[in-house]
mmCIF file of C-alpha atoms in Angstrom:
data_model
loop_
_atom_site.group_PDB
_atom_site.id
_atom_site.type_symbol
_atom_site.label_atom_id
_atom_site.label_comp_id
_atom_site.label_asym_id
_atom_site.label_seq_id
_atom_site.Cartn_x
_atom_site.Cartn_y
_atom_site.Cartn_z
ATOM 1 C CA MET A 89 -16.665 2.589 -5.131
ATOM 2 C CA ILE A 90 -13.962 5.048 -4.111
ATOM 3 C CA ASN A 91 -12.608 8.100 -5.910
ATOM 4 C CA LEU A 92 -8.838 7.567 -6.084
ATOM 5 C CA SER A 93 -8.053 10.423 -8.430
ATOM 6 C CA HIS A 94 -5.574 11.800 -5.925
ATOM 7 C CA PHE A 95 -3.036 9.196 -7.088
ATOM 8 C CA ALA A 96 0.224 10.493 -8.516
ATOM 9 C CA VAL A 97 0.770 8.948 -11.942
ATOM 10 C CA TYR A 98 3.860 9.240 -14.107
ATOM 11 C CA ASP A 99 4.955 7.371 -17.219
ATOM 12 C CA VAL A 100 8.579 6.352 -17.762
ATOM 13 C CA THR A 101 9.539 5.752 -21.404
ATOM 14 C CA GLY A 102 12.647 5.581 -23.547
ATOM 15 C CA ALA A 103 15.595 3.401 -24.453
ATOM 16 C CA ASP A 104 16.768 3.190 -20.823
ATOM 17 C CA ALA A 105 13.362 3.109 -19.138
ATOM 18 C CA GLU A 106 13.803 -0.521 -18.141
ATOM 19 C CA SER A 107 17.300 0.144 -16.753
ATOM 20 C CA LEU A 108 16.011 3.011 -14.621
ATOM 21 C CA MET A 109 13.023 1.154 -13.249
ATOM 22 C CA GLU A 110 15.014 -1.983 -12.495
ATOM 23 C CA TYR A 111 17.635 0.041 -10.633
ATOM 24 C CA ALA A 112 15.045 2.040 -8.669
ATOM 25 C CA CYS A 113 12.800 -0.897 -7.681
ATOM 26 C CA VAL A 114 13.378 -3.730 -5.232
ATOM 27 C CA ALA A 115 11.025 -5.993 -7.216
ATOM 28 C CA LYS A 116 11.712 -7.120 -10.762
ATOM 29 C CA VAL A 117 9.709 -4.943 -13.126
ATOM 30 C CA GLY A 118 11.742 -5.508 -16.309
ATOM 31 C CA GLY A 119 13.314 -8.583 -17.859
ATOM 32 C CA ASP A 120 10.689 -11.226 -18.609
ATOM 33 C CA THR A 121 7.950 -9.336 -16.715
ATOM 34 C CA PRO A 122 4.996 -9.471 -19.119
ATOM 35 C CA VAL A 123 3.404 -6.381 -20.586
ATOM 36 C CA GLY A 124 0.276 -5.599 -18.581
ATOM 37 C CA LYS A 125 1.671 -6.861 -15.279
ATOM 38 C CA GLY A 126 1.324 -4.623 -12.213
ATOM 39 C CA ILE A 127 4.044 -5.010 -9.588
ATOM 40 C CA TYR A 128 3.884 -3.799 -6.003
ATOM 41 C CA THR A 129 7.389 -2.604 -5.130
ATOM 42 C CA HIS A 130 9.530 -0.206 -3.126
ATOM 43 C CA PHE A 131 12.341 2.282 -3.518
ATOM 44 C CA LEU A 132 15.088 2.115 -0.880
ATOM 45 C CA ASP A 133 17.575 4.682 0.312
ATOM 46 C CA HIS A 134 21.300 3.885 0.440
ATOM 47 C CA ALA A 135 20.944 2.404 3.934
ATOM 48 C CA GLY A 136 18.081 0.103 2.951
ATOM 49 C CA GLY A 137 15.370 2.259 4.521
ATOM 50 C CA ILE A 138 11.958 2.295 2.864
ATOM 51 C CA ARG A 139 11.858 5.403 0.698
ATOM 52 C CA ALA A 140 8.740 4.679 -1.361
ATOM 53 C CA ASP A 141 5.880 2.195 -1.630
ATOM 54 C CA LEU A 142 4.135 2.108 -5.003
ATOM 55 C CA THR A 143 2.932 0.113 -7.996
ATOM 56 C CA VAL A 144 4.614 -0.148 -11.386
ATOM 57 C CA ILE A 145 2.711 -1.328 -14.447
ATOM 58 C CA ARG A 146 4.669 -2.502 -17.481
ATOM 59 C CA LEU A 147 2.819 -1.008 -20.448
ATOM 60 C CA ALA A 148 5.419 -1.933 -23.103
ATOM 61 C CA SER A 149 9.004 -3.154 -23.321
ATOM 62 C CA ASP A 150 10.169 0.445 -22.971
ATOM 63 C CA LYS A 151 7.246 2.013 -21.063
ATOM 64 C CA PHE A 152 6.284 1.818 -17.402
ATOM 65 C CA ARG A 153 3.531 3.562 -15.459
ATOM 66 C CA VAL A 154 4.187 4.430 -11.819
ATOM 67 C CA ILE A 155 1.133 4.782 -9.544
ATOM 68 C CA ASP A 156 2.106 6.499 -6.324
ATOM 69 C CA GLY A 157 0.572 8.209 -3.326
ATOM 70 C CA ALA A 158 -0.457 11.829 -3.698
ATOM 71 C CA ASP A 159 1.775 12.983 -0.844
ATOM 72 C CA ALA A 160 4.840 11.107 -2.119
ATOM 73 C CA GLY A 161 4.391 11.298 -5.881
ATOM 74 C CA ASN A 162 6.267 14.503 -6.644
ATOM 75 C CA ARG A 163 9.138 13.507 -4.357
ATOM 76 C CA ASP A 164 9.538 10.120 -6.057
ATOM 77 C CA TYR A 165 9.121 11.636 -9.520
ATOM 78 C CA LEU A 166 12.019 14.028 -8.883
ATOM 79 C CA TRP A 167 14.115 11.241 -7.370
ATOM 80 C CA LEU A 168 13.702 9.148 -10.527
ATOM 81 C CA ARG A 169 14.569 12.112 -12.741
ATOM 82 C CA ARG A 170 17.749 12.844 -10.805
ATOM 83 C CA MET A 171 18.738 9.188 -10.811
ATOM 84 C CA ALA A 172 18.341 9.039 -14.600
ATOM 85 C CA GLU A 173 20.421 12.212 -14.984
ATOM 86 C CA ASP A 174 23.166 10.868 -12.710
ATOM 87 C CA LYS A 175 23.332 7.624 -14.710
ATOM 88 C CA GLY A 176 23.180 9.384 -18.073
ATOM 89 C CA TRP A 177 20.218 7.275 -19.133
ATOM 90 C CA THR A 178 17.923 8.203 -22.018
ATOM 91 C CA VAL A 179 14.547 8.370 -20.309
ATOM 92 C CA TYR A 180 11.488 10.592 -20.507
ATOM 93 C CA ILE A 181 9.423 10.843 -17.317
ATOM 94 C CA GLU A 182 6.019 12.429 -17.826
ATOM 95 C CA ASP A 183 3.910 13.477 -14.855
ATOM 96 C CA ARG A 184 0.330 12.544 -15.764
ATOM 97 C CA SER A 185 -1.227 13.143 -12.348
ATOM 98 C CA ASP A 186 -3.332 16.042 -13.661
ATOM 99 C CA HIS A 187 -4.547 13.967 -16.616
ATOM 100 C CA MET A 188 -5.396 10.579 -15.112
ATOM 101 C CA ALA A 189 -8.290 9.844 -12.744
ATOM 102 C CA CYS A 190 -8.990 6.571 -10.967
ATOM 103 C CA LEU A 191 -12.119 4.894 -9.624
ATOM 104 C CA GLY A 192 -11.779 1.930 -7.268
ATOM 105 C CA LEU A 193 -14.466 -0.748 -7.286
ATOM 106 C CA TRP A 194 -14.279 -3.570 -4.738
ATOM 107 C CA GLY A 195 -16.463 -6.182 -3.119
ATOM 108 C CA PRO A 196 -18.114 -9.529 -3.901
ATOM 109 C CA ASN A 197 -20.239 -7.960 -6.691
ATOM 110 C CA ALA A 198 -17.424 -6.020 -8.379
ATOM 111 C CA ARG A 199 -17.044 -8.397 -11.329
ATOM 112 C CA LYS A 200 -20.789 -8.668 -11.893
ATOM 113 C CA MET A 201 -21.162 -4.886 -11.869
ATOM 114 C CA LEU A 202 -18.334 -4.350 -14.342
ATOM 115 C CA GLN A 203 -19.561 -7.092 -16.648
ATOM 116 C CA ALA A 204 -22.989 -5.432 -16.748
ATOM 117 C CA ILE A 205 -21.460 -2.335 -18.362
ATOM 118 C CA ALA A 206 -18.477 -3.857 -20.187
ATOM 119 C CA ASP A 207 -18.599 -3.960 -23.976
ATOM 120 C CA LYS A 208 -16.854 -7.364 -23.763
ATOM 121 C CA PRO A 209 -17.935 -8.820 -20.411
ATOM 122 C CA GLU A 210 -16.221 -12.144 -21.010
ATOM 123 C CA ALA A 211 -12.818 -10.410 -20.814
ATOM 124 C CA LEU A 212 -13.398 -9.844 -17.086
ATOM 125 C CA GLU A 213 -13.715 -13.531 -16.187
ATOM 126 C CA SER A 214 -11.065 -14.665 -13.699
ATOM 127 C CA ASN A 215 -9.494 -17.108 -16.162
ATOM 128 C CA LYS A 216 -8.961 -14.251 -18.634
ATOM 129 C CA PHE A 217 -8.087 -11.491 -16.193
ATOM 130 C CA ALA A 218 -5.587 -12.645 -13.585
ATOM 131 C CA PHE A 219 -4.936 -10.871 -10.316
ATOM 132 C CA ALA A 220 -2.268 -8.107 -10.561
ATOM 133 C CA MET A 221 -2.765 -7.790 -14.320
ATOM 134 C CA THR A 222 -4.117 -4.876 -16.347
ATOM 135 C CA GLN A 223 -6.230 -4.741 -19.488
ATOM 136 C CA PHE A 224 -7.569 -1.970 -21.648
ATOM 137 C CA VAL A 225 -11.358 -2.357 -21.694
ATOM 138 C CA THR A 226 -14.318 -0.214 -22.672
ATOM 139 C CA LEU A 227 -17.296 0.322 -20.375
ATOM 140 C CA ARG A 228 -20.238 1.525 -22.472
ATOM 141 C CA GLY A 229 -17.671 3.020 -24.814
ATOM 142 C CA ILE A 230 -15.535 4.644 -22.100
ATOM 143 C CA PRO A 231 -11.876 3.566 -22.485
ATOM 144 C CA VAL A 232 -10.416 2.346 -19.200
ATOM 145 C CA LEU A 233 -7.188 0.730 -18.054
ATOM 146 C CA ALA A 234 -8.537 -1.831 -15.578
ATOM 147 C CA PHE A 235 -6.075 -3.025 -12.938
ATOM 148 C CA ARG A 236 -7.146 -6.029 -10.872
ATOM 149 C CA LYS A 237 -5.883 -5.481 -7.329
ATOM 150 C CA THR A 238 -7.060 -4.704 -3.818
ATOM 151 C CA TYR A 239 -6.209 -2.554 -0.805
ATOM 152 C CA VAL A 240 -9.550 -2.859 0.968
ATOM 153 C CA VAL A 241 -9.807 -6.561 1.934
ATOM 154 C CA GLN A 242 -11.993 -7.714 -0.964
ATOM 155 C CA SER A 243 -11.106 -8.149 -4.630
ATOM 156 C CA GLY A 244 -11.896 -5.780 -7.448
ATOM 157 C CA TRP A 245 -10.353 -3.238 -9.766
ATOM 158 C CA GLU A 246 -8.774 0.158 -10.091
ATOM 159 C CA LEU A 247 -10.253 1.807 -13.182
ATOM 160 C CA HIS A 248 -7.828 4.323 -14.650
ATOM 161 C CA ARG A 249 -8.960 6.778 -17.307
ATOM 162 C CA THR A 250 -8.477 10.389 -18.340
ATOM 163 C CA PHE A 251 -10.314 13.059 -16.370
ATOM 164 C CA SER A 252 -12.517 13.830 -19.360
ATOM 165 C CA TYR A 253 -14.397 10.565 -18.708
ATOM 166 C CA GLY A 254 -14.310 10.812 -14.922
ATOM 167 C CA LEU A 255 -17.856 11.870 -14.076
ATOM 168 C CA SER A 256 -19.381 9.705 -16.795
ATOM 169 C CA LEU A 257 -17.643 6.621 -15.422
ATOM 170 C CA TRP A 258 -18.633 7.490 -11.855
ATOM 171 C CA ASP A 259 -22.300 7.806 -12.843
ATOM 172 C CA LEU A 260 -22.169 4.600 -14.861
ATOM 173 C CA VAL A 261 -20.776 2.533 -11.986
ATOM 174 C CA TYR A 262 -23.020 4.240 -9.418
ATOM 175 C CA ASP A 263 -26.080 3.340 -11.479
ATOM 176 C CA GLN A 264 -25.132 -0.338 -11.111
ATOM 177 C CA GLY A 265 -25.699 -0.050 -7.358
ATOM 178 C CA ALA A 266 -22.162 0.481 -6.088
ATOM 179 C CA THR A 267 -21.946 2.311 -2.762
ATOM 180 C CA PRO A 268 -19.721 5.401 -2.746
ATOM 181 C CA VAL A 269 -17.473 5.623 0.316
ATOM 182 C CA GLY A 270 -14.730 8.028 1.359
ATOM 183 C CA VAL A 271 -11.019 7.535 1.002
ATOM 184 C CA GLU A 272 -10.807 6.908 4.781
ATOM 185 C CA THR A 273 -12.214 3.441 4.044
ATOM 186 C CA TYR A 274 -9.446 2.848 1.530
ATOM 187 C CA ALA A 275 -6.531 4.437 3.355
ATOM 188 C CA ASN A 276 -7.280 3.350 6.916
ATOM 189 C CA THR A 277 -10.188 1.230 8.100
ATOM 190 C CA ARG A 278 -10.262 -1.548 5.492
ATOM 191 C CA ARG A 279 -6.534 -1.690 4.809
ATOM 192 C CA LEU A 280 -5.821 -1.987 8.543
ATOM 193 C CA GLU A 281 -8.203 -4.938 8.781
ATOM 194 C CA LYS A 282 -5.897 -6.599 6.290
ATOM 195 C CA SER A 283 -2.720 -5.344 8.002
ATOM 196 C CA LEU A 284 -1.657 -3.461 4.880
ATOM 197 C CA ARG A 285 0.971 -0.766 5.237
ATOM 198 C CA LEU A 286 0.935 2.932 4.328
ATOM 199 C CA GLN A 287 3.956 4.885 3.106
ATOM 200 C CA ASN A 288 5.023 7.830 5.288
ATOM 201 C CA ALA A 289 3.101 6.318 8.191
ATOM 202 C CA ASP A 290 4.071 2.652 8.660
ATOM 203 C CA LEU A 291 6.792 2.657 5.996
ATOM 204 C CA LEU A 292 9.662 5.036 6.641
ATOM 205 C CA THR A 293 13.371 5.337 5.894
ATOM 206 C CA GLU A 294 14.009 4.666 9.603
ATOM 207 C CA TYR A 295 12.852 1.063 9.113
ATOM 208 C CA ASN A 296 13.627 -1.646 6.568
ATOM 209 C CA LEU A 297 11.563 -4.089 4.524
ATOM 210 C CA VAL A 298 12.383 -7.064 6.743
ATOM 211 C CA GLU A 299 11.151 -5.221 9.836
ATOM 212 C CA ALA A 300 7.987 -4.262 7.940
ATOM 213 C CA ASP A 301 7.546 -7.886 6.748
ATOM 214 C CA LEU A 302 7.622 -6.767 3.114
ATOM 215 C CA ALA A 303 10.889 -8.387 2.067
ATOM 216 C CA ARG A 304 10.374 -10.384 -1.096
ATOM 217 C CA PRO A 305 10.834 -14.189 -1.066
ATOM 218 C CA ARG A 306 13.824 -13.878 -3.397
ATOM 219 C CA VAL A 307 16.263 -11.101 -4.223
ATOM 220 C CA LYS A 308 16.405 -10.304 -7.918
ATOM 221 C CA ALA A 309 19.719 -10.712 -9.710
ATOM 222 C CA ALA A 310 19.759 -7.169 -11.077
ATOM 223 C CA ASP A 311 21.421 -4.426 -9.049
ATOM 224 C CA PHE A 312 19.179 -1.837 -7.419
ATOM 225 C CA HIS A 313 19.622 1.188 -5.192
ATOM 226 C CA GLY A 314 20.185 0.101 -1.578
ATOM 227 C CA LYS A 315 20.722 -3.567 -2.484
ATOM 228 C CA ALA A 316 23.871 -4.094 -0.387
ATOM 229 C CA ALA A 317 22.164 -2.814 2.761
ATOM 230 C CA TYR A 318 19.027 -4.809 1.973
ATOM 231 C CA LEU A 319 21.038 -8.030 1.632
ATOM 232 C CA ALA A 320 22.740 -7.380 4.960
ATOM 233 C CA GLN A 321 19.381 -6.783 6.658
ATOM 234 C CA ARG A 322 18.010 -10.054 5.299
ATOM 235 C CA GLU A 323 20.997 -11.974 6.659
ATOM 236 C CA CYS A 324 20.560 -10.769 10.245
ATOM 237 C CA GLU A 325 19.519 -13.450 12.728
ATOM 238 C CA HIS A 326 16.796 -11.113 13.940
ATOM 239 C CA GLN A 327 15.675 -7.522 13.484
ATOM 240 C CA SER A 328 15.747 -4.824 16.149
ATOM 241 C CA ALA A 329 11.992 -4.262 15.767
ATOM 242 C CA TYR A 330 9.022 -5.713 13.914
ATOM 243 C CA LEU A 331 5.876 -4.055 12.603
ATOM 244 C CA CYS A 332 2.973 -5.584 14.525
ATOM 245 C CA THR A 333 -0.808 -5.463 14.261
ATOM 246 C CA MET A 334 -2.511 -4.682 17.558
ATOM 247 C CA THR A 335 -6.041 -4.087 18.834
ATOM 248 C CA MET A 336 -7.339 -1.979 21.701
ATOM 249 C CA THR A 337 -8.832 -4.389 24.217
ATOM 250 C CA ASP A 338 -10.663 -1.592 26.043
ATOM 251 C CA ASN A 339 -11.402 1.841 24.577
ATOM 252 C CA ILE A 340 -13.491 3.305 27.431
ATOM 253 C CA ASP A 341 -11.829 6.327 29.038
ATOM 254 C CA SER A 342 -11.929 7.433 32.684
ATOM 255 C CA LYS A 343 -15.214 9.294 32.087
ATOM 256 C CA GLY A 344 -16.918 6.264 30.568
ATOM 257 C CA VAL A 345 -16.651 7.550 26.988
ATOM 258 C CA ALA A 346 -15.714 5.196 24.150
ATOM 259 C CA ARG A 347 -12.628 6.548 22.377
ATOM 260 C CA TYR A 348 -11.611 5.982 18.756
ATOM 261 C CA PRO A 349 -8.059 7.315 18.488
ATOM 262 C CA VAL A 350 -6.469 8.809 15.410
ATOM 263 C CA GLY A 351 -2.899 9.960 14.998
ATOM 264 C CA GLN A 352 0.339 8.654 16.462
ATOM 265 C CA TRP A 353 0.698 7.780 20.144
ATOM 266 C CA PRO A 354 3.459 6.260 22.296
ATOM 267 C CA ILE A 355 3.466 2.547 23.148
ATOM 268 C CA LEU A 356 4.403 1.732 26.757
ATOM 269 C CA ASP A 357 5.371 -1.248 28.841
ATOM 270 C CA PRO A 358 2.415 -1.751 31.272
ATOM 271 C CA ASN A 359 4.768 -2.709 34.104
ATOM 272 C CA SER A 360 7.186 0.210 33.921
ATOM 273 C CA ASN A 361 4.961 2.759 32.123
ATOM 274 C CA GLU A 362 8.018 3.585 30.014
ATOM 275 C CA VAL A 363 7.949 4.009 26.236
ATOM 276 C CA LEU A 364 9.407 0.977 24.462
ATOM 277 C CA ILE A 365 12.810 1.610 22.860
ATOM 278 C CA ASP A 366 14.569 -0.902 20.599
ATOM 279 C CA ASP A 367 18.296 -1.679 20.691
ATOM 280 C CA VAL A 368 19.146 1.009 18.145
ATOM 281 C CA GLY A 369 17.302 3.730 20.034
ATOM 282 C CA ARG A 370 14.000 3.941 18.122
ATOM 283 C CA ARG A 371 10.959 4.690 20.281
ATOM 284 C CA SER A 372 7.779 2.689 19.659
ATOM 285 C CA TYR A 373 4.596 4.502 18.706
ATOM 286 C CA ILE A 374 1.345 3.852 16.874
ATOM 287 C CA THR A 375 2.080 4.409 13.177
ATOM 288 C CA SER A 376 -1.561 3.883 12.080
ATOM 289 C CA ILE A 377 -4.822 3.406 13.962
ATOM 290 C CA ALA A 378 -8.491 3.264 12.966
ATOM 291 C CA PHE A 379 -11.690 1.471 13.925
ATOM 292 C CA GLY A 380 -12.131 -1.733 11.924
ATOM 293 C CA PRO A 381 -15.879 -2.127 11.377
ATOM 294 C CA SER A 382 -15.658 -5.790 10.411
ATOM 295 C CA VAL A 383 -13.763 -6.818 13.546
ATOM 296 C CA GLY A 384 -15.431 -4.246 15.808
ATOM 297 C CA LYS A 385 -12.182 -3.011 17.353
ATOM 298 C CA ASN A 386 -9.654 -0.228 17.037
ATOM 299 C CA ILE A 387 -6.768 -1.665 14.995
ATOM 300 C CA ALA A 388 -3.253 -0.263 15.228
ATOM 301 C CA LEU A 389 0.123 -0.826 13.618
ATOM 302 C CA GLY A 390 3.434 -0.059 15.270
ATOM 303 C CA TYR A 391 7.052 -1.223 15.447
ATOM 304 C CA LEU A 392 7.849 -3.126 18.630
ATOM 305 C CA PRO A 393 11.279 -4.128 19.925
ATOM 306 C CA LYS A 394 12.083 -7.772 19.263
ATOM 307 C CA ASP A 395 11.413 -8.925 22.835
ATOM 308 C CA TYR A 396 7.923 -7.386 22.809
ATOM 309 C CA ALA A 397 6.941 -8.531 19.318
ATOM 310 C CA THR A 398 5.038 -11.652 20.318
ATOM 311 C CA VAL A 399 1.403 -12.553 19.708
ATOM 312 C CA GLY A 400 -0.646 -11.990 22.848
ATOM 313 C CA GLN A 401 1.746 -9.422 24.313
ATOM 314 C CA GLU A 402 -0.194 -6.851 26.335
ATOM 315 C CA LEU A 403 0.921 -3.226 26.172
ATOM 316 C CA ILE A 404 -0.435 0.289 26.673
ATOM 317 C CA ILE A 405 -0.897 3.282 24.439
ATOM 318 C CA GLU A 406 -1.041 6.736 25.936
ATOM 319 C CA TYR A 407 -3.851 8.730 24.317
ATOM 320 C CA PHE A 408 -4.328 12.308 25.574
ATOM 321 C CA ASP A 409 -2.603 11.423 28.866
ATOM 322 C CA GLU A 410 -4.809 8.381 29.476
ATOM 323 C CA PRO A 411 -3.608 4.757 29.229
ATOM 324 C CA PHE A 412 -5.496 2.279 27.060
ATOM 325 C CA PRO A 413 -4.663 -1.438 26.880
ATOM 326 C CA ILE A 414 -3.654 -3.005 23.568
ATOM 327 C CA LYS A 415 -2.737 -6.538 22.551
ATOM 328 C CA VAL A 416 -0.467 -7.827 19.805
ATOM 329 C CA GLU A 417 -2.620 -9.791 17.360
ATOM 330 C CA ALA A 418 -0.010 -10.473 14.680
ATOM 331 C CA VAL A 419 3.695 -10.005 14.101
ATOM 332 C CA GLY A 420 4.233 -9.066 10.488
ATOM 333 C CA CYS A 421 1.736 -8.717 7.676
ATOM 334 C CA LYS A 422 -1.177 -10.955 8.718
ATOM 335 C CA ALA A 423 -4.786 -9.967 8.164
ATOM 336 C CA LEU A 424 -7.346 -9.803 10.959
ATOM 337 C CA TYR A 425 -10.158 -9.928 8.397
ATOM 338 C CA ASP A 426 -9.782 -11.426 4.933
ATOM 339 C CA PRO A 427 -13.034 -13.057 3.751
ATOM 340 C CA ASP A 428 -12.091 -12.794 0.094
ATOM 341 C CA ASN A 429 -8.686 -14.456 0.156
ATOM 342 C CA THR A 430 -9.808 -17.238 -2.198
ATOM 343 C CA LEU A 431 -11.382 -14.786 -4.626
ATOM 344 C CA ILE A 432 -8.253 -12.642 -4.688
ATOM 345 C CA LYS A 433 -6.242 -15.609 -5.876
ATOM 346 C CA THR A 434 -8.682 -16.669 -8.602
#
């Protein structure tokens, strides 16, 4: 169980709410998208760079809830407001970040734990509660918007509710035997084991969705901000760089001390000891790194020039003036540890 109450939450309602959200989002969130569906999507800038990475829940035909990162929420909220004003759309955007709390519950016992406290436990069965859907449920009388999703390898739920029920819900779930862990588990260690990306670290306006391996299988018919650039990027024979998952193959420093790096560090060619630079001048560096307890290695993400983005490629990171060897484990979004893949789909 993880306290995720830092999320930025804002509701978009009104006659033109669907028009605004469709224009802002790369993914289809309007049209025939069913009420209750949660959609992982992005905002792009005019050049097709990744401006935002977030989730949109369709709560009604004219109401959408945006769940965003705490560091990016206010920025994206203002961007949506200005876009609506520029288009002359009738939309009300309400910032609910100070009203809504969230508790994440994940792991192989998540369903059993929730069913033990749910007033209608049968509603949580997989055939009645599909992945990426939401439902309003009550847990011992506490009203909750349950969102079935994951960011920490294994399946489970985000439980959204007002702050007035926050501590009561925490105690209720804790009493079922859930283990409280810090947000580091959510934001770094477990999501890196699954090669999941983080906005403002791995996802930036300097890179596009194809390079990050987050381009959707199909492009929606509706227009959206940055669409022309996005289409051009998709049509390229290859990208200048690709976001890769790497592991440190040796983390012992020159004094015999095991190192567990954090932060952002340059990626070098082991033959020349020069920082890698792609054909548009972007220098390669570690965008995210953390120790993955399930794989027993330091896991890193970083954009590598096309010629270096191959599985098995050996490189170096420079950490506090010392070189450490790394190896490319995957090009694109491919998990190193995903024991619950079947459960996520059921």
